[in-house]
Short mmCIF file of C-alpha atoms (C1' of nucleotides) in Angstrom, two decimals:
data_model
loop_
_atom_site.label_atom_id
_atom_site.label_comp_id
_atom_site.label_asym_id
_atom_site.label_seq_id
_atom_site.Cartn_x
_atom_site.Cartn_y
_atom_site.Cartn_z
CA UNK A 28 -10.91 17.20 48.82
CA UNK A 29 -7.33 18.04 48.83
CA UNK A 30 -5.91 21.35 49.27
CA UNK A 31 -5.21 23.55 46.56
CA UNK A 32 -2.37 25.60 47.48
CA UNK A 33 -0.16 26.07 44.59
CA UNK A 34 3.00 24.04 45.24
CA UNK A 35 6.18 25.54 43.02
CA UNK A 36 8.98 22.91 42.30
CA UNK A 37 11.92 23.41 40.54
CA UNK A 38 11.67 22.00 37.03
CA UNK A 39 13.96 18.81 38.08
CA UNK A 40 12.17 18.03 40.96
CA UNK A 41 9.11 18.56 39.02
CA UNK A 42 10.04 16.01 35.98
CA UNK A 43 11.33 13.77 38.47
CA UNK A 44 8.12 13.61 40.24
CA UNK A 45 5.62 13.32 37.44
CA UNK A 46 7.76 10.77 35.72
CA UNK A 47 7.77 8.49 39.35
CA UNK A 48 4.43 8.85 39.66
CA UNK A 49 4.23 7.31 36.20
CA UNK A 50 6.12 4.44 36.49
CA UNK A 51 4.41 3.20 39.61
CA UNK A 52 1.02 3.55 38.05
CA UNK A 53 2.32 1.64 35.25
CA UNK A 54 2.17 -1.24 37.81
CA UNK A 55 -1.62 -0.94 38.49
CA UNK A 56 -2.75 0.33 34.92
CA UNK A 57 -1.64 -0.37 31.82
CA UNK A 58 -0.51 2.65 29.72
CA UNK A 59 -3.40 3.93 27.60
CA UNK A 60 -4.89 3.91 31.35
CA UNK A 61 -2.88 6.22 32.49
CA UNK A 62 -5.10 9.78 31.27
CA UNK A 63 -3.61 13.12 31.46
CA UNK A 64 -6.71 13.93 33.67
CA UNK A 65 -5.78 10.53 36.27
CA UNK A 66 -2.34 11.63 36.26
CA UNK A 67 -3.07 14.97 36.99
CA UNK A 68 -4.81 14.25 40.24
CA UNK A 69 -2.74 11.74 41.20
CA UNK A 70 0.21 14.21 41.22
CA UNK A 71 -1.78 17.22 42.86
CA UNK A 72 -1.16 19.75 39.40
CA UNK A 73 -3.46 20.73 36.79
CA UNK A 74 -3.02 19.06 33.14
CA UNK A 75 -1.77 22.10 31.85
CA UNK A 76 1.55 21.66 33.59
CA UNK A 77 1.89 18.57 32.38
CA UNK A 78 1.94 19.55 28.96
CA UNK A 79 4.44 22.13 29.97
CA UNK A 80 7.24 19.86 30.84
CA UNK A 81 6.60 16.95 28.40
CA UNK A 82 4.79 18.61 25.34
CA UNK A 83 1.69 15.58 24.73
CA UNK A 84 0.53 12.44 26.03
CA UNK A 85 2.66 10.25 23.28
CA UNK A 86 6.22 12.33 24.95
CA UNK A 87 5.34 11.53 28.90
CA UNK A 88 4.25 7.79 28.16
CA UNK A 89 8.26 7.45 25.47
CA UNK A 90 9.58 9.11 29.07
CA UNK A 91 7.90 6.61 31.47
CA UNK A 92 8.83 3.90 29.41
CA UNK A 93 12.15 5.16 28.55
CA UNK A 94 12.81 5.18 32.67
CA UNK A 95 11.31 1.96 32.88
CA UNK A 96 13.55 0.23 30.37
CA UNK A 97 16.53 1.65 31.93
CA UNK A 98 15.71 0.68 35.58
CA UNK A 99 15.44 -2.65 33.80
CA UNK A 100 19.04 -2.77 31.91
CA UNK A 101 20.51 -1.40 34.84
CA UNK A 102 19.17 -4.18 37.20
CA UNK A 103 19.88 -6.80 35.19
CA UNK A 104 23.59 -6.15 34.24
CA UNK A 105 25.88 -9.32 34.37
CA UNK A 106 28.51 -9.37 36.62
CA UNK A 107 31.87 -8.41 35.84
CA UNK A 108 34.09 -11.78 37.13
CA UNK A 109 33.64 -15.26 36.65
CA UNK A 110 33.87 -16.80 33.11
CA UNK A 111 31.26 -16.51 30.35
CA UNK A 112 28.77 -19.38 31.07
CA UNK A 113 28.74 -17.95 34.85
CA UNK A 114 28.07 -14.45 33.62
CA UNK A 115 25.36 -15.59 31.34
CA UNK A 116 23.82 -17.42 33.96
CA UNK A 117 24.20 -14.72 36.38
CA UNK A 118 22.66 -12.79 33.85
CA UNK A 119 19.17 -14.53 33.02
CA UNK A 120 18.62 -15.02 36.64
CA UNK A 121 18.82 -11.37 37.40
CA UNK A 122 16.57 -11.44 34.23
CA UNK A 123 14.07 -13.71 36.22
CA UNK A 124 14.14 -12.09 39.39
CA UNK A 125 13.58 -8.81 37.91
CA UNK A 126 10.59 -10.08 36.19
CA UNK A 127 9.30 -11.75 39.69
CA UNK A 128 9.59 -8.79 41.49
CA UNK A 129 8.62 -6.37 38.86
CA UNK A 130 5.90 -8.50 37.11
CA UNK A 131 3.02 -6.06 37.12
CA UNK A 132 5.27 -2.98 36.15
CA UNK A 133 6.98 -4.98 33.06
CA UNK A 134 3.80 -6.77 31.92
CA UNK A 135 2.74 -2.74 31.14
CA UNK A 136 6.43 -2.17 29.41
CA UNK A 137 5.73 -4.78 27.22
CA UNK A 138 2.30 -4.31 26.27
CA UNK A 139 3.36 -0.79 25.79
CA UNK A 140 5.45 -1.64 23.49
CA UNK A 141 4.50 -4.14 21.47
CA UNK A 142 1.03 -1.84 21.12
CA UNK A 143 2.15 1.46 21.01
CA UNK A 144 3.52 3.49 18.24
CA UNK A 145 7.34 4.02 16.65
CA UNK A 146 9.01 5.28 19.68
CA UNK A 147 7.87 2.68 21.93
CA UNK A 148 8.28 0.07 19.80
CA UNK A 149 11.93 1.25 19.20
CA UNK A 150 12.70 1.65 23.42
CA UNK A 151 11.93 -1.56 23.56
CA UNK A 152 14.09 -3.24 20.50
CA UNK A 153 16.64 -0.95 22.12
CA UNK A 154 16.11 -3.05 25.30
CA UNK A 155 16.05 -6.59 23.51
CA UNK A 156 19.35 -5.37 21.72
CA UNK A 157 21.06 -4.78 24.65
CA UNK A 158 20.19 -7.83 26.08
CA UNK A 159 20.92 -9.69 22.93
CA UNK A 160 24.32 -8.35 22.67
CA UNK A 161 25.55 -8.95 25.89
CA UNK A 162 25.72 -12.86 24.81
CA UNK A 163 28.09 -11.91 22.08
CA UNK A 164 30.30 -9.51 24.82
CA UNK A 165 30.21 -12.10 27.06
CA UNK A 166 31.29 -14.96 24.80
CA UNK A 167 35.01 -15.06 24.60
CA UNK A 168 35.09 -18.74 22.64
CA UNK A 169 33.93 -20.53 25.25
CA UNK A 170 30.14 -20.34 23.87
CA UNK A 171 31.49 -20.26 20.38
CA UNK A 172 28.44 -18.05 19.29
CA UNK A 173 29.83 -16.56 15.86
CA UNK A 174 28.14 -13.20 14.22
CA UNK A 175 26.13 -13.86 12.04
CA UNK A 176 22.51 -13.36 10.55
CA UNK A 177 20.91 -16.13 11.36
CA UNK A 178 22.46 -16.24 14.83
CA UNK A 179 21.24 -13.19 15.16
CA UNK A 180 17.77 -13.29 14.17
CA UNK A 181 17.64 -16.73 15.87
CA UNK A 182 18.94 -14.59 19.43
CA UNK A 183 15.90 -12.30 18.55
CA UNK A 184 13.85 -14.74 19.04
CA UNK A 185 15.17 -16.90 21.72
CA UNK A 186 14.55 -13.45 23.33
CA UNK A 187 11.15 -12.87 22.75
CA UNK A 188 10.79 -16.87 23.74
CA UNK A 189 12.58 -15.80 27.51
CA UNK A 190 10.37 -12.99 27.60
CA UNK A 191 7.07 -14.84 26.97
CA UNK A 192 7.74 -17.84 29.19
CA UNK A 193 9.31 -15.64 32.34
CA UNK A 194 5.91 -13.61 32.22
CA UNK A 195 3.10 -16.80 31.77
CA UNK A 196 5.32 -18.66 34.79
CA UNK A 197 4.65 -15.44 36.47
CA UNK A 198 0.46 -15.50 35.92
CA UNK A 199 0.43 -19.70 36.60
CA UNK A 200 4.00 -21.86 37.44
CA UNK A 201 2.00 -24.75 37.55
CA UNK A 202 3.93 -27.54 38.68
CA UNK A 203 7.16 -25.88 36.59
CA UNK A 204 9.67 -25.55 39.39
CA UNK A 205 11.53 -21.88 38.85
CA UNK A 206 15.14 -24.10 38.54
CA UNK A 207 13.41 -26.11 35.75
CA UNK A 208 12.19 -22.49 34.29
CA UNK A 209 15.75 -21.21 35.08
CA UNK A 210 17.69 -24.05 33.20
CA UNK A 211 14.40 -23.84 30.15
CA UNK A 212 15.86 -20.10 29.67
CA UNK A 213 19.70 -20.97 29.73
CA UNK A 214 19.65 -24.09 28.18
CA UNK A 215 17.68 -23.05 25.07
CA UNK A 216 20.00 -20.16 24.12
CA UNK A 217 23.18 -22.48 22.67
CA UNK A 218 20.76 -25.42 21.74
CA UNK A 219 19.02 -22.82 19.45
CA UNK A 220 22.37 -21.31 18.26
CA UNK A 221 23.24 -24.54 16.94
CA UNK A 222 20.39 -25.51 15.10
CA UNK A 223 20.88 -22.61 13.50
CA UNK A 224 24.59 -23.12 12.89
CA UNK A 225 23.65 -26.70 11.50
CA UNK A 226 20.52 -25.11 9.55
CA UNK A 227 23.23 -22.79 7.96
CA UNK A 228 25.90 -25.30 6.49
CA UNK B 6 -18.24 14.62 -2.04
CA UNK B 7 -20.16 10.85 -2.54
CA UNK B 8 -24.02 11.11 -3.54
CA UNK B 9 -25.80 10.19 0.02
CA UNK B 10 -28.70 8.04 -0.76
CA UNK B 11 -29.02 6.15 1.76
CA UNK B 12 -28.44 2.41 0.86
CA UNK B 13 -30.78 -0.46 2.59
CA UNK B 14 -28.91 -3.97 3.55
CA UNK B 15 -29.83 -6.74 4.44
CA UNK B 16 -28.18 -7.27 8.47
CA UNK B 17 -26.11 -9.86 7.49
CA UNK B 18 -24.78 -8.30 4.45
CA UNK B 19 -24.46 -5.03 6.27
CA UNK B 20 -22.55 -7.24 9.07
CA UNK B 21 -20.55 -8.91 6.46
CA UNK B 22 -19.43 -5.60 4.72
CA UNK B 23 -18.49 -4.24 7.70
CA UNK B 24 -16.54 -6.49 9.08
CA UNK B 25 -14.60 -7.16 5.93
CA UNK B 26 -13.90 -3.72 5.68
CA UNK B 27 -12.18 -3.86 9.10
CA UNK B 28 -10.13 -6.52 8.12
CA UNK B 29 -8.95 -4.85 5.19
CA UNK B 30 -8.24 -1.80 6.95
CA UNK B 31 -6.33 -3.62 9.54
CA UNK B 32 -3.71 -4.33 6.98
CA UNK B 33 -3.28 -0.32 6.07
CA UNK B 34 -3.67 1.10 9.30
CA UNK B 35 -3.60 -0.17 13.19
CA UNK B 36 -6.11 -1.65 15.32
CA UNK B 37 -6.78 1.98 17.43
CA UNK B 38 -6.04 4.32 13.98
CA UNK B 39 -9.49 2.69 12.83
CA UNK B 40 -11.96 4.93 14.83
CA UNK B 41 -15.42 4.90 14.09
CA UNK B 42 -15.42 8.14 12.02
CA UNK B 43 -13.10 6.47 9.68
CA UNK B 44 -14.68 3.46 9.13
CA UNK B 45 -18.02 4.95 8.68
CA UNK B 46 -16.97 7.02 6.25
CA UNK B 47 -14.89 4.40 4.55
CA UNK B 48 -17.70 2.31 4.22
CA UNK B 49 -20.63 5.21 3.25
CA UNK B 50 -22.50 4.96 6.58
CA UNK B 51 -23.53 6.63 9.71
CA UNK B 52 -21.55 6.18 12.78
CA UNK B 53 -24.63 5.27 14.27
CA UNK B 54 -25.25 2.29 11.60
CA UNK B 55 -21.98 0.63 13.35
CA UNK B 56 -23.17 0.99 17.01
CA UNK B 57 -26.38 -0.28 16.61
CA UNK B 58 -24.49 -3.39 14.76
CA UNK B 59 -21.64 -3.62 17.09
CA UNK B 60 -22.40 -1.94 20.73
CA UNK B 61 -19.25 -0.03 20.71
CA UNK B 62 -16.05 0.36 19.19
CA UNK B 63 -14.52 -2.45 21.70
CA UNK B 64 -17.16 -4.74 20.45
CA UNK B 65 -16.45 -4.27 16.92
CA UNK B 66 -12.68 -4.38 17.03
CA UNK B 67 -12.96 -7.67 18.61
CA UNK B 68 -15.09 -8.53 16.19
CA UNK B 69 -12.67 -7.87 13.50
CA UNK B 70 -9.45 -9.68 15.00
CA UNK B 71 -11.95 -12.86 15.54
CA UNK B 72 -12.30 -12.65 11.87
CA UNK B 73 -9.01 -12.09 10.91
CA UNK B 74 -7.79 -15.14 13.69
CA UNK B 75 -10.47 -17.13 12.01
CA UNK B 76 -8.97 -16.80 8.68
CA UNK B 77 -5.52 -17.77 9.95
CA UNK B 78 -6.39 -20.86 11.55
CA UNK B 79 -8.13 -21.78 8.37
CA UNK B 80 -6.01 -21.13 5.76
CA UNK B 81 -2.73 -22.74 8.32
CA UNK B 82 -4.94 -26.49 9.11
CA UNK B 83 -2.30 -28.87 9.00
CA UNK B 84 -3.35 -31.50 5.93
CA UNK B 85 -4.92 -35.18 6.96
CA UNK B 86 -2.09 -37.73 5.25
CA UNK B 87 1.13 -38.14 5.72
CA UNK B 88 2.98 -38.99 8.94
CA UNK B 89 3.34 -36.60 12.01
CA UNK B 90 6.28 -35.12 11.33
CA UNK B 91 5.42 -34.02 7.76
CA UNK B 92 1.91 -33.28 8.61
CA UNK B 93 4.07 -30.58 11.22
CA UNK B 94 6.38 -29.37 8.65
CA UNK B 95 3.33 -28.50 6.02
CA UNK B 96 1.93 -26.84 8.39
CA UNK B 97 4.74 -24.55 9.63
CA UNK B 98 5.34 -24.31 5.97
CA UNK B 99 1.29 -22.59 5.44
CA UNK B 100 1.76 -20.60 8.87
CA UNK B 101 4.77 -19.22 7.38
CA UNK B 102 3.32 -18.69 3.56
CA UNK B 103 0.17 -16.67 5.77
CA UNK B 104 2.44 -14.48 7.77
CA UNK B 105 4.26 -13.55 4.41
CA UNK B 106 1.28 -12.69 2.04
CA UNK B 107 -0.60 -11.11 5.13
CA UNK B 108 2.08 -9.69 6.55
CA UNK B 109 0.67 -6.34 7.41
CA UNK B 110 -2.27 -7.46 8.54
CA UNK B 111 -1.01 -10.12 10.50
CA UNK B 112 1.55 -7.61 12.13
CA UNK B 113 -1.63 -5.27 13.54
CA UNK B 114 -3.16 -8.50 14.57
CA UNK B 115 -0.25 -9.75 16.86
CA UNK B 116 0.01 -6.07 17.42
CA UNK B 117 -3.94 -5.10 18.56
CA UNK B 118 -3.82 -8.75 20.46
CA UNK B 119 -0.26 -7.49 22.65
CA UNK B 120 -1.49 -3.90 23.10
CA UNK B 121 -5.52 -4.67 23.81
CA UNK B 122 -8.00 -5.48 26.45
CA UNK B 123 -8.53 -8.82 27.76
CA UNK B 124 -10.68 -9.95 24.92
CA UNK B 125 -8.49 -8.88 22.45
CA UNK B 126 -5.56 -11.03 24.06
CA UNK B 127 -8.32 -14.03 24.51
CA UNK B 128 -8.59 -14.37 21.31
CA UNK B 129 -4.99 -14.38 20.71
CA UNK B 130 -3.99 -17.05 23.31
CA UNK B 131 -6.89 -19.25 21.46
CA UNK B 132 -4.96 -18.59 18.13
CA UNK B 133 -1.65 -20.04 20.00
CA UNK B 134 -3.60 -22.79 21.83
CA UNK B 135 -5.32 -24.01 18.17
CA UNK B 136 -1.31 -23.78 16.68
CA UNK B 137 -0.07 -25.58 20.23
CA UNK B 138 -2.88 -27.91 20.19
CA UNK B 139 -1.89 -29.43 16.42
CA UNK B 140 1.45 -30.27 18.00
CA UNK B 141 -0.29 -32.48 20.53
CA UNK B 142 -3.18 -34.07 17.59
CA UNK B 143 -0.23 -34.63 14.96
CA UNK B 144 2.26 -36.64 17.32
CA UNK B 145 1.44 -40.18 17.01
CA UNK B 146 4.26 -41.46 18.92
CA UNK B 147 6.60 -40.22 16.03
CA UNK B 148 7.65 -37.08 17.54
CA UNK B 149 6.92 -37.81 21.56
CA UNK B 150 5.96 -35.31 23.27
CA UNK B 151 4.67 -35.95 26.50
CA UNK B 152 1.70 -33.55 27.88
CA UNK B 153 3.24 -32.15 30.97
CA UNK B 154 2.90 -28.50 32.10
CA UNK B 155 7.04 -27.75 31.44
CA UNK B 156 6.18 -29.30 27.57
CA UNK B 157 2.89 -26.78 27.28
CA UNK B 158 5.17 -23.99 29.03
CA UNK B 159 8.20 -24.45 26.51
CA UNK B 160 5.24 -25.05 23.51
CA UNK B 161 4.03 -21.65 24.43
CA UNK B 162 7.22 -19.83 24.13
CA UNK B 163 8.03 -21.70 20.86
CA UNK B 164 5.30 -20.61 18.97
CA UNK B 165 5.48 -17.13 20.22
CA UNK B 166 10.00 -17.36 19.51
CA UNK B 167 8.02 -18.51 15.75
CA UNK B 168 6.12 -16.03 15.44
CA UNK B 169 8.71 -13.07 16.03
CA UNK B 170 11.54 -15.23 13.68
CA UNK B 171 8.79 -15.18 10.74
CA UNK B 172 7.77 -11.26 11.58
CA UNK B 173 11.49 -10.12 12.24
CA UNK B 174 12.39 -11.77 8.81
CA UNK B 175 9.56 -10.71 6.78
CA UNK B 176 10.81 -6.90 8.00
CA UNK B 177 14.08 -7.71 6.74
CA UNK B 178 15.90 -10.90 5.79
CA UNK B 179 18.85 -9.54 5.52
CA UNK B 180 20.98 -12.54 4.53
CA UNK B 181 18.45 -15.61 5.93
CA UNK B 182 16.86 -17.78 3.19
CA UNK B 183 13.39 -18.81 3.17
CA UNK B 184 15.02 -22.33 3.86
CA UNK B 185 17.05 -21.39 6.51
CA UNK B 186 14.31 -19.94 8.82
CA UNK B 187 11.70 -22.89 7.78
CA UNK B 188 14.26 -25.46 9.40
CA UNK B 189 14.86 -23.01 12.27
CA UNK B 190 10.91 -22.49 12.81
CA UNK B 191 10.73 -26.46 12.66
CA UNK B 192 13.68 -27.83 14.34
CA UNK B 193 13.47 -26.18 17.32
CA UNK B 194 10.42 -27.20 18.45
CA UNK B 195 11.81 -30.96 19.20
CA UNK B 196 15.08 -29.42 20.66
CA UNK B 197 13.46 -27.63 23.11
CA UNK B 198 11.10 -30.16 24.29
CA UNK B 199 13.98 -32.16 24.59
CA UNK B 200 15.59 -29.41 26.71
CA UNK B 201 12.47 -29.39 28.77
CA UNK B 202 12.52 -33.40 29.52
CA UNK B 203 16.23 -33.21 30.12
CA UNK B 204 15.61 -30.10 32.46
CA UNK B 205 12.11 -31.61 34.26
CA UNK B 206 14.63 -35.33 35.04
"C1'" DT C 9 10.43 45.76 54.33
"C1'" DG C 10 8.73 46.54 49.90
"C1'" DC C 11 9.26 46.55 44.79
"C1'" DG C 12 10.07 44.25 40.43
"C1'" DA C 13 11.35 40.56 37.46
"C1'" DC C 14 11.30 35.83 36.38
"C1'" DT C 15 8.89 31.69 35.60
"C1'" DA C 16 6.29 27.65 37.50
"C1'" DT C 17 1.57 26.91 37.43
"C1'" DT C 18 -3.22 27.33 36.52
"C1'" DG C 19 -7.93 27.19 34.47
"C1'" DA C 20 -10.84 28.24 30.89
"C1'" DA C 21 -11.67 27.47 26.03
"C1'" DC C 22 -11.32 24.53 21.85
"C1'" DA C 23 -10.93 20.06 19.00
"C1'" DT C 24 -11.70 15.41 18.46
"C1'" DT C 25 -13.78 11.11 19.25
"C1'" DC C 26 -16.89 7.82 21.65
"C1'" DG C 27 -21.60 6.82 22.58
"C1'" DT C 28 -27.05 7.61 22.78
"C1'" DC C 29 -31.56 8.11 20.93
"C1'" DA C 30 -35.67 9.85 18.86
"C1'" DA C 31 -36.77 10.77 14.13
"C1'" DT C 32 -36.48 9.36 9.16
"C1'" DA C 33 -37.06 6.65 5.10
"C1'" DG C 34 -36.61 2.39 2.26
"C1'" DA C 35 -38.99 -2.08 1.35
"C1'" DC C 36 -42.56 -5.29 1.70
"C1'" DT C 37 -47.65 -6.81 2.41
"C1'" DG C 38 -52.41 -6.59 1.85
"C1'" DC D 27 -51.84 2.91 -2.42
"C1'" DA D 28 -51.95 2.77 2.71
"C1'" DG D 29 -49.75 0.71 6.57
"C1'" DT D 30 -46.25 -1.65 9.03
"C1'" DC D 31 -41.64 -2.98 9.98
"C1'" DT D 32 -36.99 -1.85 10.65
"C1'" DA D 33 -32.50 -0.30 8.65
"C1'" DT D 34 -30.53 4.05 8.91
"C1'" DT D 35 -29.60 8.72 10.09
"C1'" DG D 36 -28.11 13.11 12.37
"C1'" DA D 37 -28.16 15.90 16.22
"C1'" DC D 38 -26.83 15.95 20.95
"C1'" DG D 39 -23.97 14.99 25.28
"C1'" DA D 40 -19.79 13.14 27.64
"C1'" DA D 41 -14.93 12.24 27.96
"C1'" DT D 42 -10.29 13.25 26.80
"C1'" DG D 43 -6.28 15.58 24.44
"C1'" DT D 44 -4.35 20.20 23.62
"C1'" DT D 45 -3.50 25.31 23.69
"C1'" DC D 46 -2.60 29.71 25.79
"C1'" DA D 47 -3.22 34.01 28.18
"C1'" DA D 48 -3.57 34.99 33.03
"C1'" DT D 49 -2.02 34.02 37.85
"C1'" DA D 50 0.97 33.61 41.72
"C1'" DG D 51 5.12 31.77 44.16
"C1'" DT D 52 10.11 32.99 44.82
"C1'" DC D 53 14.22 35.41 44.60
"C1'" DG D 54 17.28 39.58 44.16
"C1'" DC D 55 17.89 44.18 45.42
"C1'" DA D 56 17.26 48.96 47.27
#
DNA sequence: TGCGACTATTGAACATTCGTCAATAGACTG
DNA sequence: CAGTCTATTGACGAATGTTCAATAGTCGCA
């Protein structure tokens, strides 16, 4: 159908292409979905090439994912002013929106992760820790959220918790208005911190 | 290697077999690492025995994680006497004991579920209903919690925040006692519904 | 303008795994 | 023991991941 006339890149533009290409498609397919053979065509090259710049199919989907997860931490960084409640806030709302806006792309992230091998599983952890440790930066005493094991693990999972509730809103909201879903997220965070505290004594 | 006379089940025992050896593989290897070619030769048949059993490897896997979902709600029913809230606790307490002694297994469960096609993932949400369900059967008034869609939202992402906290800590404990996380895993079911109620006002 | 070097790119060949189907052989009946 | 039923096999084809020697754009230079 298409023409065949060899197009020559230069390497950048090249990676930077093929690993575009692969983030939108994560939004219609999921990542198993995503064939050296479909990508191939989609991006006009033969598989071949493909291998050239990314080695296998396990390297290109860690890339894609990789990019992903940074578009992700980069759109969702608190803002620097205001004092720590506000930033938190701030924060999980950017969280939200992100989701909203992104849902198809990050349902694939996830399920990516949580199905692939090691160094998925590990972009993402990277991801939740990030997340996760922002509530420590951004508490200066006024969340009084000390360091500690429990605290943490319990933050791991009031994580996961955000994660799964942000994404089923998205498929059916149901009567949940998104300020009820918005005040569910922030709300839970120091409520669960203190059971935990309480748990500990 | 093995002698190859060829062995003559019964279906149902040949179904049986087969499907318990997919479980126990499950808790060695994951969900997509069990290809036909393995199991077949695992279990001292034909690949062709397994298709004309199961349709196709899809089929079969499903199979297998209904079986291995089957087992869990089994083995986590919440018991008959005592009031609500213990009736809740014991059975946190067994959901808890299952994800410890089957840890592995459970692990490419959760994992196969996150990672798989829609029936995979069906079966999983069924798992969480059954778990979110016993929450609803066991409160008598003792506990009350209303049916609304924020309550079954917030439900949702406890038991998934449960199931990571009991996963996460059976990787590593790392300073958490057994005690600690059961009265995490059980207090904060209440909390956040009262979260929810407070946020839904 | 033409030659040569560099390298981005290709396409054919191979390996592995999923899936199909006609042929085979174990068990039971009379 | 012959015949029937059906559990089981093994060879074949299709799809997909992977490798590698050959091909062809592009740039520098006489």
């Amino acid at each position: 159908m298409t023409a065949h006339t060899r197009v020559r890149l230069s390497p950048d533009e090249r990676r930077a292409q093929l690993l575009d290409l692969g983030v939108t498609l994560l939004a219609t397919r999921s990542l198993d979905e995503i064939s050296i053979d479909v990508l191939a065509e989609e991006a006009g090259i033969s598989r071949g090439l493909l291998y050239h710049y990314f080695g296998n199919k396990h390297a290109f989907h860690e890339a894609v994912v990789r990019r992903a997860a940074d578009d992700l931490i980069a759109q969702t960084a608190p803002p620097t002013e205001g004092d720590p409640l506000e930033r938190l806030q701030a924060s999980m709302e950017a969280y939200v929106d992100y989701v909203v806006t992104n849902y198809a792309g990050y349902r694939s992230l996830v399920k990516a992760a949580a199905g692939g091998h090691e160094g998925l599983r590990a972009i993402y952890d990277e991801v939740q820790g990030v997340l996760v440790e922002r509530i420590f930066a951004e508490d200066e005493g006024t969340l009084t959220v000390p360091d500690t094991p429990a605290v943490r693990l319990v933050l791991r999972g009031w994580s996961t918790m955000v994660e799964e509730l942000v994404l089923v809103w998205c498929e059916d909201a149901s009567g949940v208005t998104r300020e009820e879903l918005h005040r569910m997220v922030t709300d839970s965070m120091p409520a669960l911190v203190a059971i935990t505290l309480g748990a500990g004594a």
